[in-house]
mmCIF file of C-alpha atoms in Angstrom:
data_model
loop_
_atom_site.group_PDB
_atom_site.id
_atom_site.type_symbol
_atom_site.label_atom_id
_atom_site.label_comp_id
_atom_site.label_asym_id
_atom_site.label_seq_id
_atom_site.Cartn_x
_atom_site.Cartn_y
_atom_site.Cartn_z
ATOM 1 C CA GLU A 1 91.841 -261.834 -15.979
ATOM 2 C CA ALA A 2 92.152 -263.488 -12.557
ATOM 3 C CA VAL A 3 90.606 -263.252 -9.102
ATOM 4 C CA GLY A 4 92.630 -263.124 -5.887
ATOM 5 C CA HIS A 5 91.192 -264.063 -2.503
ATOM 6 C CA ARG A 6 92.628 -263.282 0.929
ATOM 7 C CA VAL A 7 92.111 -266.319 3.153
ATOM 8 C CA THR A 8 92.913 -266.011 6.829
ATOM 9 C CA HIS A 9 93.906 -269.539 7.859
ATOM 10 C CA GLY A 10 95.961 -271.844 5.694
ATOM 11 C CA ALA A 11 97.590 -273.775 8.555
ATOM 12 C CA ARG A 12 100.734 -275.664 7.509
ATOM 13 C CA ARG A 13 99.221 -276.736 4.186
ATOM 14 C CA PHE A 14 99.383 -273.405 2.343
ATOM 15 C CA HIS A 15 102.710 -271.542 2.316
ATOM 16 C CA GLU A 16 102.239 -269.491 -0.837
ATOM 17 C CA ALA A 17 99.623 -268.184 -3.219
ATOM 18 C CA THR A 18 97.664 -271.216 -4.401
ATOM 19 C CA ARG A 19 95.519 -271.810 -7.471
ATOM 20 C CA ILE A 20 92.021 -272.687 -6.240
ATOM 21 C CA ASP A 21 90.284 -275.898 -7.199
ATOM 22 C CA ASP A 22 87.693 -278.042 -5.422
ATOM 23 C CA SER A 23 90.321 -279.776 -3.254
ATOM 24 C CA VAL A 24 91.750 -276.425 -2.097
ATOM 25 C CA ILE A 25 88.245 -275.229 -1.167
ATOM 26 C CA ALA A 26 87.712 -278.449 0.821
ATOM 27 C CA GLU A 27 90.987 -277.912 2.691
ATOM 28 C CA ILE A 28 90.127 -274.283 3.466
ATOM 29 C CA GLU A 29 86.739 -275.480 4.758
ATOM 30 C CA SER A 30 88.460 -278.051 6.983
ATOM 31 C CA LEU A 31 90.345 -275.173 8.648
ATOM 32 C CA SER A 32 87.193 -273.169 9.387
ATOM 33 C CA ALA A 33 87.101 -274.321 13.017
ATOM 34 C CA LEU A 34 90.420 -272.488 13.505
ATOM 35 C CA ALA A 35 89.095 -269.251 11.964
ATOM 36 C CA PRO A 36 85.282 -269.425 12.102
ATOM 37 C CA LEU A 37 84.740 -265.699 11.571
ATOM 38 C CA HIS A 38 87.118 -265.570 8.620
ATOM 39 C CA ASN A 39 87.415 -268.713 6.512
ATOM 40 C CA PRO A 40 83.680 -269.346 5.869
ATOM 41 C CA PRO A 41 83.112 -265.867 4.352
ATOM 42 C CA ALA A 42 86.265 -266.329 2.268
ATOM 43 C CA ILE A 43 84.899 -269.631 0.970
ATOM 44 C CA ALA A 44 81.577 -267.954 0.135
ATOM 45 C CA GLY A 45 83.467 -265.280 -1.824
ATOM 46 C CA ILE A 46 85.500 -267.904 -3.661
ATOM 47 C CA ARG A 47 82.374 -269.812 -4.643
ATOM 48 C CA MET A 48 80.628 -266.648 -5.804
ATOM 49 C CA ALA A 49 83.637 -265.569 -7.866
ATOM 50 C CA ARG A 50 84.013 -269.017 -9.436
ATOM 51 C CA GLN A 51 80.350 -268.916 -10.415
ATOM 52 C CA SER A 52 80.554 -265.347 -11.764
ATOM 53 C CA TRP A 53 83.858 -265.785 -13.627
ATOM 54 C CA PRO A 54 84.220 -269.512 -14.319
ATOM 55 C CA GLN A 55 87.027 -269.030 -16.868
ATOM 56 C CA ALA A 56 89.156 -266.761 -14.681
ATOM 57 C CA PRO A 57 91.911 -268.351 -12.602
ATOM 58 C CA GLN A 58 91.166 -268.061 -8.880
ATOM 59 C CA VAL A 59 94.089 -267.723 -6.465
ATOM 60 C CA ALA A 60 94.107 -267.785 -2.655
ATOM 61 C CA VAL A 61 96.654 -265.839 -0.615
ATOM 62 C CA PHE A 62 96.902 -266.958 3.014
ATOM 63 C CA ASP A 63 97.553 -264.684 6.009
ATOM 64 C CA THR A 64 99.322 -267.523 7.812
ATOM 65 C CA ALA A 65 101.831 -268.118 4.987
ATOM 66 C CA PHE A 66 104.148 -265.233 5.930
ATOM 67 C CA HIS A 67 104.643 -266.777 9.378
ATOM 68 C CA GLY A 68 105.183 -270.331 8.121
ATOM 69 C CA ASP A 69 108.929 -270.315 8.762
ATOM 70 C CA MET A 70 108.899 -268.885 12.280
ATOM 71 C CA PRO A 71 111.529 -270.596 14.415
ATOM 72 C CA PRO A 72 110.365 -273.343 16.795
ATOM 73 C CA HIS A 73 110.837 -271.164 19.893
ATOM 74 C CA ALA A 74 108.239 -268.748 18.464
ATOM 75 C CA SER A 75 105.815 -271.238 16.890
ATOM 76 C CA THR A 76 105.769 -274.082 19.419
ATOM 77 C CA TYR A 77 103.350 -274.329 22.327
ATOM 78 C CA ALA A 78 104.301 -276.143 25.530
ATOM 79 C CA VAL A 79 101.909 -279.028 24.902
ATOM 80 C CA PRO A 80 102.405 -282.795 24.530
ATOM 81 C CA GLU A 81 104.585 -283.806 21.575
ATOM 82 C CA GLU A 82 101.767 -285.761 19.908
ATOM 83 C CA TRP A 83 99.685 -282.567 19.741
ATOM 84 C CA ARG A 84 102.587 -280.706 18.125
ATOM 85 C CA GLN A 85 103.141 -283.547 15.652
ATOM 86 C CA SER A 86 99.537 -283.184 14.452
ATOM 87 C CA GLY A 87 100.612 -280.018 12.630
ATOM 88 C CA VAL A 88 97.555 -278.162 13.915
ATOM 89 C CA VAL A 89 98.708 -277.119 17.387
ATOM 90 C CA ARG A 90 101.241 -274.400 16.718
ATOM 91 C CA ARG A 91 101.377 -270.636 16.521
ATOM 92 C CA PHE A 92 100.465 -269.816 12.926
ATOM 93 C CA GLY A 93 100.252 -266.023 13.094
ATOM 94 C CA PHE A 94 97.901 -263.889 11.031
ATOM 95 C CA HIS A 95 97.767 -260.594 9.115
ATOM 96 C CA GLY A 96 100.733 -261.918 7.136
ATOM 97 C CA THR A 97 99.714 -260.143 3.940
ATOM 98 C CA SER A 98 99.694 -256.850 5.860
ATOM 99 C CA HIS A 99 103.016 -257.479 7.629
ATOM 100 C CA ARG A 100 104.679 -258.506 4.338
ATOM 101 C CA TYR A 101 103.351 -255.321 2.680
ATOM 102 C CA VAL A 102 104.691 -253.139 5.528
ATOM 103 C CA MET A 103 108.077 -254.853 5.270
ATOM 104 C CA GLU A 104 108.222 -254.273 1.509
ATOM 105 C CA ARG A 105 107.204 -250.591 1.799
ATOM 106 C CA VAL A 106 109.728 -249.956 4.601
ATOM 107 C CA ALA A 107 112.488 -251.538 2.520
ATOM 108 C CA GLU A 108 111.443 -249.436 -0.468
ATOM 109 C CA ALA A 109 111.327 -246.220 1.584
ATOM 110 C CA LEU A 110 114.776 -246.902 3.047
ATOM 111 C CA GLY A 111 116.213 -248.027 -0.270
ATOM 112 C CA VAL A 112 117.315 -251.393 1.090
ATOM 113 C CA SER A 113 116.450 -255.031 0.553
ATOM 114 C CA PRO A 114 113.968 -256.681 2.953
ATOM 115 C CA ALA A 115 116.900 -258.987 3.809
ATOM 116 C CA GLU A 116 118.592 -255.986 5.468
ATOM 117 C CA LEU A 117 115.682 -255.132 7.778
ATOM 118 C CA ARG A 118 115.028 -255.813 11.433
ATOM 119 C CA ILE A 119 111.613 -254.267 12.180
ATOM 120 C CA ILE A 120 108.489 -254.602 14.263
ATOM 121 C CA SER A 121 105.362 -254.294 12.125
ATOM 122 C CA CYS A 122 102.063 -253.275 13.726
ATOM 123 C CA HIS A 123 98.718 -254.152 12.149
ATOM 124 C CA LEU A 124 96.228 -252.075 14.126
ATOM 125 C CA GLY A 125 92.497 -251.925 13.578
ATOM 126 C CA SER A 126 89.523 -254.096 14.420
ATOM 127 C CA GLY A 127 91.980 -256.966 14.055
ATOM 128 C CA ALA A 128 95.403 -256.267 15.549
ATOM 129 C CA SER A 129 98.797 -257.946 15.704
ATOM 130 C CA VAL A 130 102.475 -257.204 15.881
ATOM 131 C CA CYS A 131 105.183 -259.071 14.034
ATOM 132 C CA ALA A 132 108.961 -259.206 14.453
ATOM 133 C CA ILE A 133 110.576 -259.362 11.022
ATOM 134 C CA GLU A 134 114.250 -260.127 10.634
ATOM 135 C CA ARG A 135 115.940 -260.200 7.237
ATOM 136 C CA GLY A 136 112.601 -260.462 5.411
ATOM 137 C CA VAL A 137 111.253 -263.324 7.547
ATOM 138 C CA SER A 138 108.634 -263.347 10.303
ATOM 139 C CA ILE A 139 110.414 -264.538 13.434
ATOM 140 C CA ASP A 140 107.630 -263.927 15.961
ATOM 141 C CA THR A 141 104.085 -262.631 16.112
ATOM 142 C CA SER A 142 101.491 -261.822 18.743
ATOM 143 C CA MET A 143 98.857 -264.115 17.200
ATOM 144 C CA GLY A 144 98.714 -267.856 17.728
ATOM 145 C CA MET A 145 96.900 -270.967 16.601
ATOM 146 C CA THR A 146 93.706 -269.011 15.888
ATOM 147 C CA PRO A 147 92.998 -265.309 15.256
ATOM 148 C CA LEU A 148 91.819 -264.975 18.887
ATOM 149 C CA GLU A 149 95.233 -264.923 20.548
ATOM 150 C CA GLY A 150 97.306 -261.785 20.920
ATOM 151 C CA LEU A 151 96.383 -258.128 21.265
ATOM 152 C CA VAL A 152 92.961 -256.790 22.196
ATOM 153 C CA MET A 153 90.878 -256.342 19.030
ATOM 154 C CA GLY A 154 87.491 -254.985 17.996
ATOM 155 C CA SER A 155 85.598 -258.224 18.628
ATOM 156 C CA ARG A 156 88.264 -260.307 20.391
ATOM 157 C CA CYS A 157 89.696 -259.861 23.848
ATOM 158 C CA GLY A 158 93.149 -261.119 22.893
ATOM 159 C CA THR A 159 95.164 -263.481 25.026
ATOM 160 C CA SER A 160 93.382 -264.520 28.184
ATOM 161 C CA THR A 161 92.960 -267.575 30.343
ATOM 162 C CA PRO A 162 90.761 -270.323 28.876
ATOM 163 C CA ALA A 163 88.210 -269.894 31.664
ATOM 164 C CA SER A 164 87.584 -266.291 30.652
ATOM 165 C CA ARG A 165 87.397 -266.945 26.900
ATOM 166 C CA PRO A 166 83.581 -267.418 26.712
ATOM 167 C CA MET A 167 83.073 -263.979 28.227
ATOM 168 C CA CYS A 168 85.353 -262.361 25.652
ATOM 169 C CA THR A 169 83.458 -262.925 22.446
ATOM 170 C CA ALA A 170 81.732 -259.714 21.386
ATOM 171 C CA ARG A 171 79.185 -259.681 18.578
#
C-alpha cells in the first residue's frame, strides 16, 4: 500500500515523515555531502521503489528529525555566527529512528508516557551513538553535523582532530 524509506540526513529541512516527490529527492541529494555513505543509497532505493510501485505513496523518515529540537547548547558549534545562520553547521544527530523506538519501548515496558522519561539510549553496532532523552525529546547526542562525529564505529573512527580524519576512514 505504501513504501517507507529510512533516510539518514534530513538537515533542518525535514522534521517529520515526508511524502516523497521529485523536489524531496532533490533536497535529499543536496544533503549527500553531509552523509555520503548513507543518503546516496537511500536515494537509489527510493528511485527503485518509485519505479517498481509507481502508484504506491513513498514516505521518507529521517534519522536527524528526532534531534531537531535539541537545545542550542547541545546543537550549536563554536563557529562564526554566519556559519551557524546557514542552517547547515549544527549538530544534527543521527540514529533518531532507533533512539525514538528505544524511548517508546522503555515507556511501554515501564507503563509510563515518554513525557515522564529521563533516559540515555545507546545505539550500538557498526554505527553507534548515544542520546540523552528528557520527557520524550532528544536533548543531546554523541553525533554531530555528519555521521562521522561521536563514538568509534565499524567504519568510522568517531570524534578526532581534523588532521587525523583522513587516516580514520576504513573501507
